[in-house]
Short mmCIF file of C-alpha atoms and ligand atoms in Angstrom, two decimals:
data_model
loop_
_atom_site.label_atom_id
_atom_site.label_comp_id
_atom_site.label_asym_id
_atom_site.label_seq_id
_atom_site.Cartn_x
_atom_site.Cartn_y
_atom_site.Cartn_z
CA UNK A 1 42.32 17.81 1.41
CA UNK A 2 44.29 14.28 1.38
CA UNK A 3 42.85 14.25 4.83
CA UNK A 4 39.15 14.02 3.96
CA UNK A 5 39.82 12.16 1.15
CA UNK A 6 41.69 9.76 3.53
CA UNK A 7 38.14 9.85 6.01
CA UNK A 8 36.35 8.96 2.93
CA UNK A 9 38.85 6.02 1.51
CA UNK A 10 38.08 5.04 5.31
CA UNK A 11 34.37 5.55 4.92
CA UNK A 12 34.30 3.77 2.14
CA UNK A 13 36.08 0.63 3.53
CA UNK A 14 34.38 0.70 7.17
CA UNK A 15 33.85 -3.44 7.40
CA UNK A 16 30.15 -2.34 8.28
CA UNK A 17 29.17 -0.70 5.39
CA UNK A 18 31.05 -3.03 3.50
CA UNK A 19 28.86 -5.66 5.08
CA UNK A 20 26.01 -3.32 4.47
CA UNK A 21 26.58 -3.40 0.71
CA UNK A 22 27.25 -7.01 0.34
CA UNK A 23 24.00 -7.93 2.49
CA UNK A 24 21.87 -5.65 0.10
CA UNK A 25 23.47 -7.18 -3.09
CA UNK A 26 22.59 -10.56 -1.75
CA UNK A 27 19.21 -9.25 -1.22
CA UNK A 28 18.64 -8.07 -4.67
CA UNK A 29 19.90 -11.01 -6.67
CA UNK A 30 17.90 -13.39 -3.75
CA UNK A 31 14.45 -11.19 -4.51
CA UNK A 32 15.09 -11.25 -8.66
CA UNK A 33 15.81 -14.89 -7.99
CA UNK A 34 12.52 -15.36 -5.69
CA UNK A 35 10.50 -13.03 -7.91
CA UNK A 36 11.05 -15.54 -10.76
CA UNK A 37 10.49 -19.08 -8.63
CA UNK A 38 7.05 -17.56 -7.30
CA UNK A 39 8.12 -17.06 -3.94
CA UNK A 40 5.99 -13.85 -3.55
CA UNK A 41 2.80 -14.00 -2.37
CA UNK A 42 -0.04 -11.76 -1.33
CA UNK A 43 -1.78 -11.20 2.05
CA UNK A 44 -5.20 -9.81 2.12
CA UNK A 45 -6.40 -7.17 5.11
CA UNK A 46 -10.33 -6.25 5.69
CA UNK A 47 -11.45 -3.00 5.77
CA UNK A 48 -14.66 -2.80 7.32
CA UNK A 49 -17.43 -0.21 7.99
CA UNK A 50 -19.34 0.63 11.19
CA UNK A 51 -20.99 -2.09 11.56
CA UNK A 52 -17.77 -4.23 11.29
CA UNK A 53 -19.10 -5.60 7.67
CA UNK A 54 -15.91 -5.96 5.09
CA UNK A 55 -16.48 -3.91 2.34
CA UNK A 56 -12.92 -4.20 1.02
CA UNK A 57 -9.41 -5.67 1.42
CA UNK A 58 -5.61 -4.33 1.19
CA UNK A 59 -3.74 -6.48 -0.82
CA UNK A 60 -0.08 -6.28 1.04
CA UNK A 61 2.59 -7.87 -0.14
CA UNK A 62 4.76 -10.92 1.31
CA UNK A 63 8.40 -12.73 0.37
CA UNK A 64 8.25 -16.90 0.92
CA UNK A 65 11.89 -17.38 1.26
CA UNK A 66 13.64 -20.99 1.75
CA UNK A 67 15.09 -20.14 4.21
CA UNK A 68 14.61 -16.79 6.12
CA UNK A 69 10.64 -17.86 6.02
CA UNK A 70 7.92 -15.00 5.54
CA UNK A 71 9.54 -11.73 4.96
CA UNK A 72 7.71 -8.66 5.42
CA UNK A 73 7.72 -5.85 2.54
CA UNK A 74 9.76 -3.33 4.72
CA UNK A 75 12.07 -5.65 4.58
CA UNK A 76 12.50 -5.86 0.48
CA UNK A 77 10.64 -3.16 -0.82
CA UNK A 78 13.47 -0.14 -1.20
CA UNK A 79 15.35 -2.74 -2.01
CA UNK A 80 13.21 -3.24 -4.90
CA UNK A 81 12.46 0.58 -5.46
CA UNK A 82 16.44 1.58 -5.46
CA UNK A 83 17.53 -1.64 -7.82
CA UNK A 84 14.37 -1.32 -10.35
CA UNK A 85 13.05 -4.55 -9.66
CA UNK A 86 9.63 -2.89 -8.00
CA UNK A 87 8.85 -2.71 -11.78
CA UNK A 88 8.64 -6.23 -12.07
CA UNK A 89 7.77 -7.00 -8.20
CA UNK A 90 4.74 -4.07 -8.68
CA UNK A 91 2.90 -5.75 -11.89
CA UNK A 92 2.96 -9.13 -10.12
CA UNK A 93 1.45 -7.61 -7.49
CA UNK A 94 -0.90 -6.02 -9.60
CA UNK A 95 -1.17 -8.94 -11.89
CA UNK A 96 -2.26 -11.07 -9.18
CA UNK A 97 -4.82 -8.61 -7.10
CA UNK A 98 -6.66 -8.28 -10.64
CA UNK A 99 -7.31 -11.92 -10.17
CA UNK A 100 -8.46 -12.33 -7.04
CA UNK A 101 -10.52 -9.09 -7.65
CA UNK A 102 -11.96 -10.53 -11.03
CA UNK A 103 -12.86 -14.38 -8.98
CA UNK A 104 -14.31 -12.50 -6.24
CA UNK A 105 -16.90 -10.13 -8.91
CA UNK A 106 -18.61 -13.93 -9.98
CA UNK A 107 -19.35 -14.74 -6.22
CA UNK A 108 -22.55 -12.48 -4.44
CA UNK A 109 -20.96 -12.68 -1.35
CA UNK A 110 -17.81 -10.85 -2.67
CA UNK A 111 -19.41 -8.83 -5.86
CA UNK A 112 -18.65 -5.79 -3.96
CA UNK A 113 -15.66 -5.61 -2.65
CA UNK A 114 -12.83 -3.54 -3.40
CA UNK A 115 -9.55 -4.60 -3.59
CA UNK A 116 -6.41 -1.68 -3.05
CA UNK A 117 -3.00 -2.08 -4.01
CA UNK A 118 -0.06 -0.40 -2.84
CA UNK A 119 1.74 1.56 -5.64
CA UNK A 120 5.44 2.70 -5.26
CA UNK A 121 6.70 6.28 -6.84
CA UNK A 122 8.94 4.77 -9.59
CA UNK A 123 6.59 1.66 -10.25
CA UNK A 124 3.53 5.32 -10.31
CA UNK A 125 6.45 7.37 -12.39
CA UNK A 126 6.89 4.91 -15.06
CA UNK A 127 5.95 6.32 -18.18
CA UNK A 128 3.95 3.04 -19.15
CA UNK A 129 2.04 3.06 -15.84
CA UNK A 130 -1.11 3.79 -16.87
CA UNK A 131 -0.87 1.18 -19.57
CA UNK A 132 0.33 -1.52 -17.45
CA UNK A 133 -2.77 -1.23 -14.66
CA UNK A 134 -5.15 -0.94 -17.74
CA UNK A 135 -3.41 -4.03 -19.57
CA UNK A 136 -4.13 -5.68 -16.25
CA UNK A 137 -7.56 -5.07 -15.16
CA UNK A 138 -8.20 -5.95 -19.10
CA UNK A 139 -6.47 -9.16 -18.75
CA UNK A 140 -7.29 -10.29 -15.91
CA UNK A 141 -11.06 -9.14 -16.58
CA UNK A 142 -10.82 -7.27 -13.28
CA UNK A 143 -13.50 -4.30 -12.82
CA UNK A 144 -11.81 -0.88 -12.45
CA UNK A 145 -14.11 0.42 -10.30
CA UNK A 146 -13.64 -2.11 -7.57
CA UNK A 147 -9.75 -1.50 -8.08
CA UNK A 148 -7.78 0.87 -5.60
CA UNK A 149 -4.44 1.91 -5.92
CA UNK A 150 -2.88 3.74 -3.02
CA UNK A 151 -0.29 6.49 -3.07
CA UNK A 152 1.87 8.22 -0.51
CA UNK A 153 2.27 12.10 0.02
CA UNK A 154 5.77 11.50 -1.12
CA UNK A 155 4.51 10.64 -4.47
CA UNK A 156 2.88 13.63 -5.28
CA UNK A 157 5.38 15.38 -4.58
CA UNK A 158 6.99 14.47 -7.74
CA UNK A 159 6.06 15.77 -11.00
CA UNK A 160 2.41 17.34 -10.27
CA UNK A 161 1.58 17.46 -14.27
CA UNK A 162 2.31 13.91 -14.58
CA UNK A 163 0.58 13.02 -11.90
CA UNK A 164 -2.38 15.20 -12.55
CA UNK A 165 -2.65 12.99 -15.99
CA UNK A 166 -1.82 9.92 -15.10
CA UNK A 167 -4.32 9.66 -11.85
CA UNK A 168 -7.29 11.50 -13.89
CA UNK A 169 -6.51 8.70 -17.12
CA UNK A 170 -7.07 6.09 -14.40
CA UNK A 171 -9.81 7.86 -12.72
CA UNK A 172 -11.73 8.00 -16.20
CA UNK A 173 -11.51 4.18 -16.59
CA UNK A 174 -13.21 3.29 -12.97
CA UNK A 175 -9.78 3.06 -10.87
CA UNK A 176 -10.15 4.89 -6.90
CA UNK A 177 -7.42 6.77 -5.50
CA UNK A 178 -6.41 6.73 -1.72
CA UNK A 179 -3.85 8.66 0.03
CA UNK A 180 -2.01 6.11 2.30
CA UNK A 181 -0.44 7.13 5.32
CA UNK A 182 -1.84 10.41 5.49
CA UNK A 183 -0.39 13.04 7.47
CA UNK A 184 3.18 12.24 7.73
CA UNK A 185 4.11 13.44 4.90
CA UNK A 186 4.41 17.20 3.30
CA UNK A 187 1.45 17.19 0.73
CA UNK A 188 -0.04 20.79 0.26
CA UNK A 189 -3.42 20.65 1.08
CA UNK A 190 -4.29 22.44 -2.21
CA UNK A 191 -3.34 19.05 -4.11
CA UNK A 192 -6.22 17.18 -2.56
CA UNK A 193 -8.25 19.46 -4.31
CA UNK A 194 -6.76 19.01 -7.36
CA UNK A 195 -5.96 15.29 -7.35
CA UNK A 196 -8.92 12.72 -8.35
CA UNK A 197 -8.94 11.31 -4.89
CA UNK A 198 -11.70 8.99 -3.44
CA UNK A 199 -10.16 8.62 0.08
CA UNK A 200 -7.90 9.06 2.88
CA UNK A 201 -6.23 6.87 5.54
CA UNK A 202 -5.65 8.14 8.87
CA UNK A 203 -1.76 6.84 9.41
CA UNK A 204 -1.46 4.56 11.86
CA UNK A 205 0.67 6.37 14.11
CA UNK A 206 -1.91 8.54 15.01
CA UNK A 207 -4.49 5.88 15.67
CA UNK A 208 -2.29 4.21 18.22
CA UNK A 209 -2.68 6.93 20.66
CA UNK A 210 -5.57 9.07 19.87
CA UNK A 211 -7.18 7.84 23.20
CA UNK A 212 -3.91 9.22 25.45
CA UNK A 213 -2.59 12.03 23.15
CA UNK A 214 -4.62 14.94 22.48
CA UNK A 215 -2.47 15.97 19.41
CA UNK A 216 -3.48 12.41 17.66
CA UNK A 217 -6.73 13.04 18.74
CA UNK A 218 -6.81 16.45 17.54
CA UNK A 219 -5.45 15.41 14.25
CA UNK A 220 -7.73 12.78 13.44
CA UNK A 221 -10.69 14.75 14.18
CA UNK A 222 -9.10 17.22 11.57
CA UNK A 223 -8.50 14.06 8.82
CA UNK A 224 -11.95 13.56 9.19
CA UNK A 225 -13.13 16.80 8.78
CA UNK A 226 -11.00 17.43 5.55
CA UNK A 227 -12.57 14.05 4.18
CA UNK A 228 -15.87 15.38 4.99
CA UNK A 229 -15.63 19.08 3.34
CA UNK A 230 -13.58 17.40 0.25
CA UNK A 231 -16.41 14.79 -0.01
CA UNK A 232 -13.55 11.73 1.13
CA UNK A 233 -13.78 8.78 2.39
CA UNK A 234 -11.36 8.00 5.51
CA UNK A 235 -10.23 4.96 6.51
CA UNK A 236 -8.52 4.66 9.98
CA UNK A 237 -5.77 2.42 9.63
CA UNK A 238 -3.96 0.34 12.48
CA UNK A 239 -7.19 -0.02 14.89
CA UNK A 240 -6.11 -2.30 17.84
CA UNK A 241 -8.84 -1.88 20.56
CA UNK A 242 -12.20 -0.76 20.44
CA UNK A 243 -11.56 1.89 22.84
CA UNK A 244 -9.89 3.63 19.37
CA UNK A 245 -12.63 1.89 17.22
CA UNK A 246 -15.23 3.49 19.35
CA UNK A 247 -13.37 6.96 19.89
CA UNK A 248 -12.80 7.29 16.02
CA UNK A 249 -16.68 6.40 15.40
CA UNK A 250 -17.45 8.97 17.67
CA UNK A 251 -15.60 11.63 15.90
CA UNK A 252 -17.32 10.38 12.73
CA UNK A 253 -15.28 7.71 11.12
CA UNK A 254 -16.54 4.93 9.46
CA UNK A 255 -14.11 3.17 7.77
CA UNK A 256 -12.09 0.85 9.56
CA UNK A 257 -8.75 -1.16 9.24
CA UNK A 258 -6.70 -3.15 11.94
CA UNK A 259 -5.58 -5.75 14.18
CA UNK A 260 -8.85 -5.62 15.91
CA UNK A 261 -10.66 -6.71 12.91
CA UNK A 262 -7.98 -9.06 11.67
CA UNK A 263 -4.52 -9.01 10.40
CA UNK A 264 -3.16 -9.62 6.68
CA UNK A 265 -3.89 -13.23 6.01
CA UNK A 266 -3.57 -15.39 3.23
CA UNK A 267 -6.97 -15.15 1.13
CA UNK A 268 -8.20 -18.27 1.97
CA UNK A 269 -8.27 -17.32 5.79
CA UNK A 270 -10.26 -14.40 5.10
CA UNK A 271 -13.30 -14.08 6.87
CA UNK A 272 -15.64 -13.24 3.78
CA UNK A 273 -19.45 -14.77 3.85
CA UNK A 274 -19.03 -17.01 1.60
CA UNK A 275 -16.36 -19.59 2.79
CA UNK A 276 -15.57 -20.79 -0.98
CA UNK A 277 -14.62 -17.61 -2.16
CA UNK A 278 -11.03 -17.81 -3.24
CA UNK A 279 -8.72 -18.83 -6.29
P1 LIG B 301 0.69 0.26 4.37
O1 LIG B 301 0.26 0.27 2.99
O2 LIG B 301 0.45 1.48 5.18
O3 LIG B 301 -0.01 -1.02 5.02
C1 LIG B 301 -0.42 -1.11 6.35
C2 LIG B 301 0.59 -1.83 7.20
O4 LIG B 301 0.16 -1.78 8.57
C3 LIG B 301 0.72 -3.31 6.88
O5 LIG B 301 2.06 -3.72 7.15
C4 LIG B 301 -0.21 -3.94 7.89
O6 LIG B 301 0.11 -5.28 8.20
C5 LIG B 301 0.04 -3.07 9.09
N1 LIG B 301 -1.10 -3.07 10.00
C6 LIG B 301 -2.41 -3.20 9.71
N2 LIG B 301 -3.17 -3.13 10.80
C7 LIG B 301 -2.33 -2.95 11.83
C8 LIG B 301 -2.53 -2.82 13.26
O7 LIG B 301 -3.64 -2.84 13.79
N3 LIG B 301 -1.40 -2.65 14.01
C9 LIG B 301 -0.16 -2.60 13.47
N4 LIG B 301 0.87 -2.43 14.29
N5 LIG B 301 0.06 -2.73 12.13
C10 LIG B 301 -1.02 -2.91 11.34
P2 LIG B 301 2.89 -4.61 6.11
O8 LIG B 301 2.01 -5.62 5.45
O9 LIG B 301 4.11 -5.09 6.82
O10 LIG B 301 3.29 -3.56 5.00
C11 LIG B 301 4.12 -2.47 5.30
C12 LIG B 301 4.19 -1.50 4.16
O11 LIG B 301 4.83 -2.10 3.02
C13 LIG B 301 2.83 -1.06 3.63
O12 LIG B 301 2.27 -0.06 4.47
C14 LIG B 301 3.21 -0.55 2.26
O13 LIG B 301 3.73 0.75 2.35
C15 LIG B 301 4.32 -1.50 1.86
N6 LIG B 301 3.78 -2.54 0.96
C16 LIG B 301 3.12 -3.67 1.24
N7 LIG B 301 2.78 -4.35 0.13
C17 LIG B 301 3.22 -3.60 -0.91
C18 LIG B 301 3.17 -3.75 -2.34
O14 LIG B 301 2.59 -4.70 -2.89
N8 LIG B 301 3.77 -2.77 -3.08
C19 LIG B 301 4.37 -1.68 -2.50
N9 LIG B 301 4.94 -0.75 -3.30
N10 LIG B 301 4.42 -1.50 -1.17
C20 LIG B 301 3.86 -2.46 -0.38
MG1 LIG B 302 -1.40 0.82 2.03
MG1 LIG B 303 -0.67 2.98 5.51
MG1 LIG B 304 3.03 2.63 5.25
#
C-alpha cells in the first residue's frame, strides 16, 4: 500500500508533469488574458461545389499571440473546453461569424453563402445554448438559415434527449446541422435518423488516401451513400489534389473542402466575387 502510494507521491512530482501543469496554467490565464485584449481572430475556409463555385465558408478559429504568433485551435481549444473558458471563447466565435454572415447577406455576390461554426460539447451542453446562438443571430441580424453549426459524434453521445431538443429548437428557427468529422467516432447510425441533420463531412483522414487505400475508398463511397438514402448533404473535407477531387466526384460527391481550393484565410483574402465584400 505505502508503496503505490509512494509511485503516486512520485507520479505526482515527476518534473515533467509538473512542467506539464504549469505550461497549461500559463496557457489558461494567457488565453483568458488574450480572449479579453482581442487577440482571437477568425479564419474563413471555402467550401465549394462541383463546379469549384463557393457556396459557403468554415469559420475556424485562430489565437494572435505577442509573442508565440498565430496559434492554431488544437493548440488552445481543450484547454478552453477543460478550464470553461470555451464558454466565453465559443460566443465570440459565434458573436463574430453572425457578423460577417449578416455583412455578407447585403452584398449579391455573397447573399448566399453559408457560414458554419464549430461548436464544442460543453459550449452545445450549456443549458443556455440555444438562447445564446438565438441572442446572436438576433443581434447581430444574422439569417439562421445561412447559419451552420457543426457537431462531432462525440457530442451526441451525450445526453440524446437534450440533444434531440436543443438541435430541433435550432432547427425550427432556420439553423443547419452538420456532423463534422464523420466516421471516427462511435455515433449509432440510428441517431442520424433521429437528429435534424442537413449534412455530413467525410473526415479528412479518409480523404487523404482514398486514391491508395481501398478501405478509405470503400468508406467514402459508403458516407456518400448514407447522405444520399438519408437525403444529406456531404462535404469531403481535406481535398489536396484533384486526383481525390476527381475520385470523390466520381463516386458522387459534390461538396468540396480543402487545400486544393484554398486554405483558412483571413476574410479579406477570400476569394469571393465581389472583392469588397468584407467587414
Ligand atoms: P475541423 O472543424 O474538422 O476543421 C478542419 C480542419 O482541417 C482545419 O484545421 C483546417 O485548416 C484543416 N484543413 C482544411 N483543409 C485541409 C487540407 O486540405 N489538408 C489538411 N491537412 N488540413 C486541412 P484548424 O483550423 O487547425 O482547426 C482544427 C480543429 O479545431 C477544427 O477541425 C475544429 O475541430 C477545431 N476548431 C477550430 N475552430 C474552432 C472554434 O471556433 N470552436 C471550436 N469549438 N473548435 C474549433
Ligand atoms: Mg469543422
Ligand atoms: Mg472536420
Ligand atoms: Mg476536427
Amino acid at each position: 500500500e505505502s508503496k503505490s502510494a509512494g509511485r503516486n507521491t512520485m507520479r505526482f512530482f515527476d518534473p515533467t508533469m509538473q512542467a506539464l501543469v504549469a505550461q497549461r496554467t500559463a496557457l489558461e490565464s494567457d488565453l483568458r488574458l488574450g480572449l479579453q485584449r482581442g487577440e482571437l481572430l477568425l479564419h474563413y475556409q471555402p467550401v465549394v461545389d462541383a463546379h469549384s463555385r463557393v457556396v459557403g465558408v468554415e469559420a475556424l478559429v485562430r489565437w494572435q499571440h505577442p509573442q508565440r504568433g498565430l496559434v492554431p485551435p488544437n493548440a488552445f481549444i481543450s484547454i478552453a473546453e477543460q478550464t470553461g473558458l470555451i464558454l466565453a471563447l465559443g460566443g465570440w466565435v459565434l458573436d463574430a461569424a453572425c457578423r460577417q454572415l449578416a455583412f455578407w447577406s447585403h452584398r449579391s455576390a455573397t447573399a448566399a453563402l453559408t457560414v458554419a461554426v464549430n461548436v464544442s460539447a460543453r459550449q452545445f451542453r450549456h443549458p443556455e445554448f440555444v438562447e445564446q446562438v438565438m441572442d446572436t443571430v438576433r443581434r447581430t441580424q444574422a439569417s439562421p438559415q445561412l447559419l451552420r453549426l457543426e457537431l462531432t459524434e462525440s457530442l451526441l453521445l451525450g445526453d440524446t434527449q437534450d440533444t434531440v431538443r436543443k438541435m430541433g429548437e435550432l432547427r425550427e428557427h432556420g439553423v443547419q446541422f452538420s456532423l463534422d468529422d464523420f466516421g471516427t467516432g462511435y455515433s449509432s447510425l440510428s441517431y442520424l435518423k433521429l437528429l435534424p441533420l442537413e449534412q455530413l463531412k467525410i473526415d479528412q483522414s479518409f480523404v487523404r488516401d482514398v486514391l491508395t487505400d481501398p478501405n478509405d475508398a470503400a468508406i467514402a463511397r459508403t458516407i456518400l451513400a448514407l447522405g444520399q438514402s438519408l437525403g444529406l448533404s456531404v462535404v469531403a473535407e481535406g481535398v489536396e489534389t484533384a486526383g481525390q477531387r476527381d475520385f470523390l466526384l466520381q463516386c458522387g460527391c459534390t461538396l468540396f473542402q480543402g487545400y486544393l481550393f484554398s486554405k483558412p484565410v483571413p476574410v479579406e483574402q477570400l476569394l469571393l466575387d465581389d472583392p469588397a465584400a468584407h467587414i
